[in-house]
């Protein structure tokens, strides 16, 4: 009975490890599933759907519509968030913090996301923060 229990436990551990290994090959979902095109077209954060997705540059993007996915496919550099969707202010402090996709701003045609409303407000008040983040990001990539 104890051996049978050990066999079952080992099988569960192995299947869990296999499942983790399989998911490790899946690209990271950017913007927690929000549609990157919608920030530009609808001027708000809109949740995408896993059924309408595209992988680009090692990341996965979800879209709210096939039309948005098509726009992204035609010019992904226009829509991808800066700093791989990390908080734009934290990058300026040499830290990677996943951003809250509902806290965002478009500056000079580029999408920036922030970890909080406070971080977004800081960037609005001091544009030099985003410039520092651009400099730091080159070394952090």
PDB file of C-alpha atoms in Angstrom:
ATOM      1  CA  UNK A   1       0.000   0.000   0.000  1.00  0.00           C
ATOM      2  CA  UNK A   2       2.833   2.387   0.875  1.00  0.00           C
ATOM      3  CA  UNK A   3       4.593   1.558  -2.393  1.00  0.00           C
ATOM      4  CA  UNK A   4       1.420   2.224  -4.349  1.00  0.00           C
ATOM      5  CA  UNK A   5       1.100   5.587  -2.623  1.00  0.00           C
ATOM      6  CA  UNK A   6       4.694   6.426  -3.465  1.00  0.00           C
ATOM      7  CA  UNK A   7       4.134   5.480  -7.112  1.00  0.00           C
ATOM      8  CA  UNK A   8       1.072   7.728  -7.289  1.00  0.00           C
ATOM      9  CA  UNK A   9       2.981  10.573  -5.610  1.00  0.00           C
ATOM     10  CA  UNK A  10       5.892  10.207  -8.034  1.00  0.00           C
ATOM     11  CA  UNK A  11       3.518  10.145 -10.988  1.00  0.00           C
ATOM     12  CA  UNK A  12       1.859  13.341  -9.771  1.00  0.00           C
ATOM     13  CA  UNK A  13       5.218  15.046  -9.258  1.00  0.00           C
ATOM     14  CA  UNK A  14       6.418  14.021 -12.696  1.00  0.00           C
ATOM     15  CA  UNK A  15       3.209  15.150 -14.370  1.00  0.00           C
ATOM     16  CA  UNK A  16       3.404  18.482 -12.521  1.00  0.00           C
ATOM     17  CA  UNK A  17       7.009  18.931 -13.639  1.00  0.00           C
ATOM     18  CA  UNK A  18       6.053  18.018 -17.198  1.00  0.00           C
ATOM     19  CA  UNK A  19       3.157  20.484 -17.148  1.00  0.00           C
ATOM     20  CA  UNK A  20       5.465  23.233 -15.899  1.00  0.00           C
ATOM     21  CA  UNK A  21       8.011  22.386 -18.579  1.00  0.00           C
ATOM     22  CA  UNK A  22       5.314  22.567 -21.240  1.00  0.00           C
ATOM     23  CA  UNK A  23       4.031  25.939 -20.024  1.00  0.00           C
ATOM     24  CA  UNK A  24       7.590  27.271 -19.940  1.00  0.00           C
ATOM     25  CA  UNK A  25       7.613  27.062 -23.740  1.00  0.00           C
ATOM     26  CA  UNK A  26       4.528  29.243 -23.970  1.00  0.00           C
ATOM     27  CA  UNK A  27       5.282  32.926 -24.584  1.00  0.00           C
ATOM     28  CA  UNK A  28       4.541  35.399 -21.808  1.00  0.00           C
ATOM     29  CA  UNK A  29       1.161  37.102 -22.200  1.00  0.00           C
ATOM     30  CA  UNK A  30       1.863  40.818 -22.410  1.00  0.00           C
ATOM     31  CA  UNK A  31      -0.322  43.482 -20.783  1.00  0.00           C
ATOM     32  CA  UNK A  32      -2.097  40.795 -18.733  1.00  0.00           C
ATOM     33  CA  UNK A  33      -4.189  40.073 -21.800  1.00  0.00           C
ATOM     34  CA  UNK A  34      -5.215  43.624 -22.677  1.00  0.00           C
ATOM     35  CA  UNK A  35      -5.361  44.550 -26.359  1.00  0.00           C
ATOM     36  CA  UNK A  36      -2.372  46.775 -27.306  1.00  0.00           C
ATOM     37  CA  UNK A  37      -4.156  48.240 -30.334  1.00  0.00           C
ATOM     38  CA  UNK A  38      -7.197  49.384 -28.347  1.00  0.00           C
ATOM     39  CA  UNK A  39      -5.110  51.935 -26.414  1.00  0.00           C
ATOM     40  CA  UNK A  40      -4.581  53.731 -29.720  1.00  0.00           C
ATOM     41  CA  UNK A  41      -7.958  53.178 -31.382  1.00  0.00           C
ATOM     42  CA  UNK A  42     -10.384  53.247 -28.448  1.00  0.00           C
ATOM     43  CA  UNK A  43      -8.235  55.337 -26.103  1.00  0.00           C
ATOM     44  CA  UNK A  44      -8.831  52.934 -23.231  1.00  0.00           C
ATOM     45  CA  UNK A  45      -7.636  49.622 -21.851  1.00  0.00           C
ATOM     46  CA  UNK A  46      -9.711  46.830 -23.398  1.00  0.00           C
ATOM     47  CA  UNK A  47      -9.329  43.191 -22.420  1.00  0.00           C
ATOM     48  CA  UNK A  48      -8.385  40.901 -25.291  1.00  0.00           C
ATOM     49  CA  UNK A  49      -9.356  37.270 -25.721  1.00  0.00           C
ATOM     50  CA  UNK A  50      -7.073  34.227 -25.934  1.00  0.00           C
ATOM     51  CA  UNK A  51      -9.000  33.179 -29.053  1.00  0.00           C
ATOM     52  CA  UNK A  52      -7.650  36.191 -30.958  1.00  0.00           C
ATOM     53  CA  UNK A  53      -3.938  36.285 -30.331  1.00  0.00           C
ATOM     54  CA  UNK A  54      -0.569  36.712 -31.937  1.00  0.00           C
ATOM     55  CA  UNK A  55       2.951  35.906 -30.851  1.00  0.00           C
ATOM     56  CA  UNK A  56       5.581  38.520 -31.574  1.00  0.00           C
ATOM     57  CA  UNK A  57       9.186  38.809 -30.461  1.00  0.00           C
ATOM     58  CA  UNK A  58       8.852  36.064 -27.842  1.00  0.00           C
ATOM     59  CA  UNK A  59       5.649  37.460 -26.323  1.00  0.00           C
ATOM     60  CA  UNK A  60       1.945  36.737 -26.745  1.00  0.00           C
ATOM     61  CA  UNK A  61      -0.632  39.461 -27.330  1.00  0.00           C
ATOM     62  CA  UNK A  62      -4.408  39.130 -27.015  1.00  0.00           C
ATOM     63  CA  UNK A  63      -6.829  41.240 -29.030  1.00  0.00           C
ATOM     64  CA  UNK A  64     -10.431  42.288 -28.645  1.00  0.00           C
ATOM     65  CA  UNK A  65     -11.104  41.861 -32.364  1.00  0.00           C
ATOM     66  CA  UNK A  66      -9.652  40.308 -35.498  1.00  0.00           C
ATOM     67  CA  UNK A  67      -9.378  43.831 -36.913  1.00  0.00           C
ATOM     68  CA  UNK A  68      -7.082  44.843 -34.054  1.00  0.00           C
ATOM     69  CA  UNK A  69      -4.948  41.740 -34.559  1.00  0.00           C
ATOM     70  CA  UNK A  70      -4.666  42.578 -38.256  1.00  0.00           C
ATOM     71  CA  UNK A  71      -3.544  46.147 -37.441  1.00  0.00           C
ATOM     72  CA  UNK A  72      -0.959  44.770 -35.012  1.00  0.00           C
ATOM     73  CA  UNK A  73       0.321  42.256 -37.571  1.00  0.00           C
ATOM     74  CA  UNK A  74       0.804  45.017 -40.112  1.00  0.00           C
ATOM     75  CA  UNK A  75       2.915  47.184 -37.753  1.00  0.00           C
ATOM     76  CA  UNK A  76       3.673  45.569 -34.377  1.00  0.00           C
ATOM     77  CA  UNK A  77       6.347  48.112 -33.440  1.00  0.00           C
ATOM     78  CA  UNK A  78       3.679  50.794 -33.459  1.00  0.00           C
ATOM     79  CA  UNK A  79       1.607  49.008 -30.810  1.00  0.00           C
ATOM     80  CA  UNK A  80       3.946  47.095 -28.520  1.00  0.00           C
ATOM     81  CA  UNK A  81       4.300  48.579 -25.045  1.00  0.00           C
ATOM     82  CA  UNK A  82       7.635  50.083 -24.143  1.00  0.00           C
ATOM     83  CA  UNK A  83       9.907  48.147 -21.776  1.00  0.00           C
ATOM     84  CA  UNK A  84       8.175  44.809 -22.432  1.00  0.00           C
ATOM     85  CA  UNK A  85       5.115  45.991 -20.456  1.00  0.00           C
ATOM     86  CA  UNK A  86       7.121  46.676 -17.310  1.00  0.00           C
ATOM     87  CA  UNK A  87       6.355  49.823 -15.313  1.00  0.00           C
ATOM     88  CA  UNK A  88       7.947  52.704 -17.185  1.00  0.00           C
ATOM     89  CA  UNK A  89       8.928  54.475 -13.961  1.00  0.00           C
ATOM     90  CA  UNK A  90      10.442  51.400 -12.308  1.00  0.00           C
ATOM     91  CA  UNK A  91      12.709  50.853 -15.319  1.00  0.00           C
ATOM     92  CA  UNK A  92      14.104  54.338 -14.620  1.00  0.00           C
ATOM     93  CA  UNK A  93      15.082  52.997 -11.176  1.00  0.00           C
ATOM     94  CA  UNK A  94      16.708  49.879 -12.704  1.00  0.00           C
ATOM     95  CA  UNK A  95      13.885  47.637 -11.489  1.00  0.00           C
ATOM     96  CA  UNK A  96      11.554  45.390 -13.443  1.00  0.00           C
ATOM     97  CA  UNK A  97       8.017  45.632 -12.100  1.00  0.00           C
ATOM     98  CA  UNK A  98       5.128  44.272 -14.122  1.00  0.00           C
ATOM     99  CA  UNK A  99       2.800  47.123 -14.963  1.00  0.00           C
ATOM    100  CA  UNK A 100      -0.924  47.478 -14.374  1.00  0.00           C
ATOM    101  CA  UNK A 101      -2.244  47.707 -17.955  1.00  0.00           C
ATOM    102  CA  UNK A 102      -5.078  49.977 -16.829  1.00  0.00           C
ATOM    103  CA  UNK A 103      -2.473  52.633 -15.938  1.00  0.00           C
ATOM    104  CA  UNK A 104      -1.117  53.834 -19.242  1.00  0.00           C
ATOM    105  CA  UNK A 105      -0.150  56.780 -21.372  1.00  0.00           C
ATOM    106  CA  UNK A 106       0.773  57.305 -25.006  1.00  0.00           C
ATOM    107  CA  UNK A 107       3.760  59.622 -25.446  1.00  0.00           C
ATOM    108  CA  UNK A 108       5.102  60.488 -28.883  1.00  0.00           C
ATOM    109  CA  UNK A 109       3.112  57.623 -30.388  1.00  0.00           C
ATOM    110  CA  UNK A 110       4.500  55.024 -27.960  1.00  0.00           C
ATOM    111  CA  UNK A 111       2.555  53.069 -25.338  1.00  0.00           C
ATOM    112  CA  UNK A 112       3.852  53.239 -21.778  1.00  0.00           C
ATOM    113  CA  UNK A 113       2.286  51.306 -18.914  1.00  0.00           C
ATOM    114  CA  UNK A 114       2.810  51.907 -15.216  1.00  0.00           C
ATOM    115  CA  UNK A 115       2.664  49.965 -11.977  1.00  0.00           C
ATOM    116  CA  UNK A 116       0.188  52.399 -10.428  1.00  0.00           C
ATOM    117  CA  UNK A 117      -1.678  55.647 -10.978  1.00  0.00           C
ATOM    118  CA  UNK A 118       0.948  57.327  -8.808  1.00  0.00           C
ATOM    119  CA  UNK A 119       3.748  56.166 -11.124  1.00  0.00           C
ATOM    120  CA  UNK A 120       1.792  57.397 -14.153  1.00  0.00           C
ATOM    121  CA  UNK A 121       1.288  60.779 -12.477  1.00  0.00           C
ATOM    122  CA  UNK A 122       5.002  60.988 -11.700  1.00  0.00           C
ATOM    123  CA  UNK A 123       5.838  60.435 -15.376  1.00  0.00           C
ATOM    124  CA  UNK A 124       3.317  63.075 -16.432  1.00  0.00           C
ATOM    125  CA  UNK A 125       4.840  65.623 -14.060  1.00  0.00           C
ATOM    126  CA  UNK A 126       8.447  64.784 -14.930  1.00  0.00           C
ATOM    127  CA  UNK A 127       9.032  63.640 -18.542  1.00  0.00           C
ATOM    128  CA  UNK A 128      12.728  63.117 -17.696  1.00  0.00           C
ATOM    129  CA  UNK A 129      11.664  59.905 -15.912  1.00  0.00           C
ATOM    130  CA  UNK A 130      10.776  58.284 -19.230  1.00  0.00           C
ATOM    131  CA  UNK A 131      14.035  59.490 -20.761  1.00  0.00           C
ATOM    132  CA  UNK A 132      15.957  57.860 -17.895  1.00  0.00           C
ATOM    133  CA  UNK A 133      13.944  54.681 -18.401  1.00  0.00           C
ATOM    134  CA  UNK A 134      14.916  54.631 -22.101  1.00  0.00           C
ATOM    135  CA  UNK A 135      18.593  54.856 -21.125  1.00  0.00           C
ATOM    136  CA  UNK A 136      18.313  52.161 -18.460  1.00  0.00           C
ATOM    137  CA  UNK A 137      16.319  49.807 -20.678  1.00  0.00           C
ATOM    138  CA  UNK A 138      19.177  49.455 -23.154  1.00  0.00           C
ATOM    139  CA  UNK A 139      21.358  47.978 -20.397  1.00  0.00           C
ATOM    140  CA  UNK A 140      18.533  45.900 -18.864  1.00  0.00           C
ATOM    141  CA  UNK A 141      17.386  44.044 -21.992  1.00  0.00           C
TER     142      UNK A 141
END
